[in-house]
C-alpha positions as a Markdown table, in Angstrom:
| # | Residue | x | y | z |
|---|---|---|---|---|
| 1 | Unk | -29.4 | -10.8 | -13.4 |
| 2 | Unk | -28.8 | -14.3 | -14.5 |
| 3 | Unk | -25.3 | -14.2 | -14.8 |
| 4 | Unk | -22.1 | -13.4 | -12.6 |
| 5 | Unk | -19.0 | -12.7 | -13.6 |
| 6 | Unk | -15.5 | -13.1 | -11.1 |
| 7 | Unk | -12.6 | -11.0 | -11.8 |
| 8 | Unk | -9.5 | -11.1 | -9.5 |
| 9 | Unk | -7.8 | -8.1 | -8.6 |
| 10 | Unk | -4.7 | -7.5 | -11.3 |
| 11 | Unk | -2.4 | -6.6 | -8.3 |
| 12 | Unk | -2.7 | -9.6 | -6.6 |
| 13 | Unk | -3.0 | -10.3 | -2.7 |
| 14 | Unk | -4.4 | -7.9 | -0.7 |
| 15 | Unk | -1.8 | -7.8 | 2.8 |
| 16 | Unk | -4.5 | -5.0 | 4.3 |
| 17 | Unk | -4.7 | -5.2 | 8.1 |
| 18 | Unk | -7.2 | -2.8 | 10.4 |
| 19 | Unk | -7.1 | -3.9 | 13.8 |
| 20 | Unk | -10.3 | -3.8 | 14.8 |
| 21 | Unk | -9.7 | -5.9 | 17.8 |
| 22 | Unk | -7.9 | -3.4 | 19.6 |
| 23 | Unk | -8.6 | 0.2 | 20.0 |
| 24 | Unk | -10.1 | 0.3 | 16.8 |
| 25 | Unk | -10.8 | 3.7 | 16.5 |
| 26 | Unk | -9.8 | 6.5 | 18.8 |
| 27 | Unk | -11.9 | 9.6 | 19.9 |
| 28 | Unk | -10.4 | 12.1 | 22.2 |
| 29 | Unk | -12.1 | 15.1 | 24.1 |
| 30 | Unk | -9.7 | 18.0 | 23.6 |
| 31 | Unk | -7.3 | 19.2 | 20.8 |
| 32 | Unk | -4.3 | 18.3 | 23.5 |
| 33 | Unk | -5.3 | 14.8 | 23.9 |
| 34 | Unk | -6.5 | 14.4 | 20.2 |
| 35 | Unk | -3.0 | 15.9 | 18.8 |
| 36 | Unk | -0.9 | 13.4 | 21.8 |
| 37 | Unk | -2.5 | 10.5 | 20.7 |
| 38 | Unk | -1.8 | 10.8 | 16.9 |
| 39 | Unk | 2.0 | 11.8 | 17.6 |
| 40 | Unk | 2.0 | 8.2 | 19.7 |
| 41 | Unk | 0.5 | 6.6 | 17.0 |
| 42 | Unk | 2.9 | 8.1 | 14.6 |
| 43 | Unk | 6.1 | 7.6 | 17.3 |
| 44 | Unk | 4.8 | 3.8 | 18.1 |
| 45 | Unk | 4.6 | 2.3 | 14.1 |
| 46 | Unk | 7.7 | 4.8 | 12.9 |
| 47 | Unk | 10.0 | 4.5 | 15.5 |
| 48 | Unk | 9.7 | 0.9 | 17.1 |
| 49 | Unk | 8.4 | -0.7 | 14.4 |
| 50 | Unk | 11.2 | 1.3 | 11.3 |
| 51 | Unk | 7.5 | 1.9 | 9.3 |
| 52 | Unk | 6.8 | 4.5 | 7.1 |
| 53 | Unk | 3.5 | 6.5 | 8.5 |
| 54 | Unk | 0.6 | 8.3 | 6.3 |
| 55 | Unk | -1.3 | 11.2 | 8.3 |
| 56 | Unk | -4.1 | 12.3 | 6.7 |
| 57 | Unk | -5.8 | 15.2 | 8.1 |
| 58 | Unk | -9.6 | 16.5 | 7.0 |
| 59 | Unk | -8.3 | 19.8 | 5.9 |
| 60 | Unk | -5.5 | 22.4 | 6.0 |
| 61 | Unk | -6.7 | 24.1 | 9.1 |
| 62 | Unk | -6.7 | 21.0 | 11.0 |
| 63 | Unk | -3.4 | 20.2 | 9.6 |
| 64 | Unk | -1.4 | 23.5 | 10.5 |
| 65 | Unk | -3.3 | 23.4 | 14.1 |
| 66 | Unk | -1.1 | 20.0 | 14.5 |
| 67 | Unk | 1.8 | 20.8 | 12.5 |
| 68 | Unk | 1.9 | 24.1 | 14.6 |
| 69 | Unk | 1.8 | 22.2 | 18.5 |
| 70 | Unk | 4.2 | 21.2 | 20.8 |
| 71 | Unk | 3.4 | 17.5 | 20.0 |
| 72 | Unk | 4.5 | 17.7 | 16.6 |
| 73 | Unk | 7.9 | 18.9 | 17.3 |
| 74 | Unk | 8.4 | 16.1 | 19.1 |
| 75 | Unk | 8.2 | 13.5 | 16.3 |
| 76 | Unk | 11.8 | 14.0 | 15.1 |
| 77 | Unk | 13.7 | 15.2 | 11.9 |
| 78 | Unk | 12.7 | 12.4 | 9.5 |
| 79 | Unk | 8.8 | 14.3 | 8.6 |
| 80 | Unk | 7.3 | 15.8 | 5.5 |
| 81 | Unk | 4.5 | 18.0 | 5.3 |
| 82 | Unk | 2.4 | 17.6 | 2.3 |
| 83 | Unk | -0.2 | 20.1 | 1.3 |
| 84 | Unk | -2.4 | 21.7 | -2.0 |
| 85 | Unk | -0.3 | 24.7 | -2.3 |
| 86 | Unk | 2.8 | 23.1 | -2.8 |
| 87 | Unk | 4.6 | 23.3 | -6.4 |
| 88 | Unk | 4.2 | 20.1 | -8.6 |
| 89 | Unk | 7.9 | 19.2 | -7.7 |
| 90 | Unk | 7.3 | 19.5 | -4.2 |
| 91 | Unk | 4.6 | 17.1 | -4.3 |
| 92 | Unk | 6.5 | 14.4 | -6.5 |
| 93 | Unk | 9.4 | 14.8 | -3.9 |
| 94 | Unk | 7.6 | 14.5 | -1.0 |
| 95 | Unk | 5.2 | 11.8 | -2.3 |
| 96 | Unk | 8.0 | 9.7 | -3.3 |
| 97 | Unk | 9.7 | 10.0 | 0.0 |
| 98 | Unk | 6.6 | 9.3 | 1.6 |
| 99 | Unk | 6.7 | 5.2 | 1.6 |
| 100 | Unk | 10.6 | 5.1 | 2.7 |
| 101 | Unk | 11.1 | 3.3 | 6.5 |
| 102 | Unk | 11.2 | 5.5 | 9.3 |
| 103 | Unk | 9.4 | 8.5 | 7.1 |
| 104 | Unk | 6.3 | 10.4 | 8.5 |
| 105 | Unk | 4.1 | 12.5 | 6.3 |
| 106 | Unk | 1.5 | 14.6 | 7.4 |
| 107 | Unk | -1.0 | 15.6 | 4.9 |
| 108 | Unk | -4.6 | 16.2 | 4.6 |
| 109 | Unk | -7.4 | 14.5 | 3.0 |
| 110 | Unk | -7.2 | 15.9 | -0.7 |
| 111 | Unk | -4.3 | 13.2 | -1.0 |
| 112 | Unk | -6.0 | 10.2 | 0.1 |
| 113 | Unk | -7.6 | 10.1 | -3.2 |
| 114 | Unk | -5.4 | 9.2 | -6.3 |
| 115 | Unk | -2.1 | 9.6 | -4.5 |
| 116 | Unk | 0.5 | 6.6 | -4.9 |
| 117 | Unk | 2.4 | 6.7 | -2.1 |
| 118 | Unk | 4.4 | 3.4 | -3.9 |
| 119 | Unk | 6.7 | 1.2 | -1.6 |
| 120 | Unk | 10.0 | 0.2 | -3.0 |
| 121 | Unk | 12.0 | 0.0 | 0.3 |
| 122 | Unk | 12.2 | -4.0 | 1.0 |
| 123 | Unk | 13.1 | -3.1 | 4.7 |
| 124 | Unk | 9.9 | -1.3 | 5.0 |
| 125 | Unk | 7.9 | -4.4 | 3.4 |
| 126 | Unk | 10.0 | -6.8 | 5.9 |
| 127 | Unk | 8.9 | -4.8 | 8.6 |
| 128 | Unk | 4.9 | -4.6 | 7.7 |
| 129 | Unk | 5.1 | -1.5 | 5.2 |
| 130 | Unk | 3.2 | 2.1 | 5.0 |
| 131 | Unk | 0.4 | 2.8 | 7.7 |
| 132 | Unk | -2.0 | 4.9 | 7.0 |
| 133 | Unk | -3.8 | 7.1 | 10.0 |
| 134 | Unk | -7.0 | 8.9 | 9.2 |
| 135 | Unk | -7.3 | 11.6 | 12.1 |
| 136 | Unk | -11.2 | 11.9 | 11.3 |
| 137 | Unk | -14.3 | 10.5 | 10.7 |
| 138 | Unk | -15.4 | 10.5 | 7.2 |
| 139 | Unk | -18.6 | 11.6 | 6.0 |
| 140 | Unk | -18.8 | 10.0 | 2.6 |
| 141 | Unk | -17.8 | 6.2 | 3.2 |
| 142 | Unk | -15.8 | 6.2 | -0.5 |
| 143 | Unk | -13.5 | 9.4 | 1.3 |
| 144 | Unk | -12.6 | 6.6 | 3.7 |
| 145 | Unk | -11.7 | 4.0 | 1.6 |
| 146 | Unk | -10.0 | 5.4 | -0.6 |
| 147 | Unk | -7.9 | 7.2 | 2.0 |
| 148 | Unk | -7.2 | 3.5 | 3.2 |
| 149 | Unk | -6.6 | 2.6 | -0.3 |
| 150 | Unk | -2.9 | 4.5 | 0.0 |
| 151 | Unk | -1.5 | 1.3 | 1.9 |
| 152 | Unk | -1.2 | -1.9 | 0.8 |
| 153 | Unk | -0.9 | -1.4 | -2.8 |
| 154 | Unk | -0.3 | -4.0 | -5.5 |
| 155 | Unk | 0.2 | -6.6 | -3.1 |
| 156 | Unk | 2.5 | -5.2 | -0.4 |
| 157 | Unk | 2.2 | -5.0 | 3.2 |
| 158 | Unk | 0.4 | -1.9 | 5.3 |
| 159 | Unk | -2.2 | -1.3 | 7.8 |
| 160 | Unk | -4.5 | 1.1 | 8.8 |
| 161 | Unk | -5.7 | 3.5 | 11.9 |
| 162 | Unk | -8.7 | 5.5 | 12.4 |
């Protein structure tokens, strides 16, 4: 290779954030502590902070066990579940609603990839935009970027949780 060649992003700034500095990530011992901690995660950046939050769970299984607990209940009214066997209008509707402040979607892993959870709310940007939690580790390095590759997007604000 003799030659290099820099091309800048075409959708601009990049207003990522992962704070590695703090917890970083999270591993619990049980399913109890496991499924509190997410729903504190969820209830910290949604409710005190007006954010729009992006659960993404490894699979279906994992996602009903939650969606199924005492801990989820607790979250509120304002929640969408998004999932493979929902119709294609379902999915639009809930994928639009998704990046809207105070909105919590729970979905699981198939949607990290491709999915454009798009931000028009301006009091969501003012107020640091979507943030994404991945409940897992990822195997395959690319499943997790791209899962944190739903915030952020075309220069707006989001962050990220592991």
């Amino acid at each position: 290779v003799n030659q290099y060649l820099y091309i800048p992003s075409v959708y601009g700034k990049a207003n990522f954030s992962f704070d590695k500095a703090g917890e970083g990530v999270s591993i619990e011992k049980g399913a109890s502590d496991y499924f509190r901690k997410i729903t504190e995660e969820i209830s910290n950046v949604s409710t005190k902070h007006k954010r729009a939050v992006i659960v993404f769970f490894k699979d279906s299984k994992r996602l009903k066990e939650y969606t199924s607990s005492a801990f989820y209940r607790k979250l509120g009214r304002k929640k969408e579940i998004l999932t493979e066997d929902k119709s294609a209008n379902e999915k639009e509707f809930v994928i639009s609603k998704a990046a809207t402040t105070g909105q919590v979607t729970i979905c699981t892993a198939v949607f990290g990839r491709g999915t454009d959870f798009f931000c028009k709310d301006e009091a969501l940007e003012k107020s640091g935009g979507v943030h994404v939690i991945q409940t897992f580790l990822s195997s395959d390095m690319s499943e997790e970027i791209q899962i944190q590759g739903r915030t952020a997007r075309q220069g707006k604000k989001g962050s990220y949780d592991i």
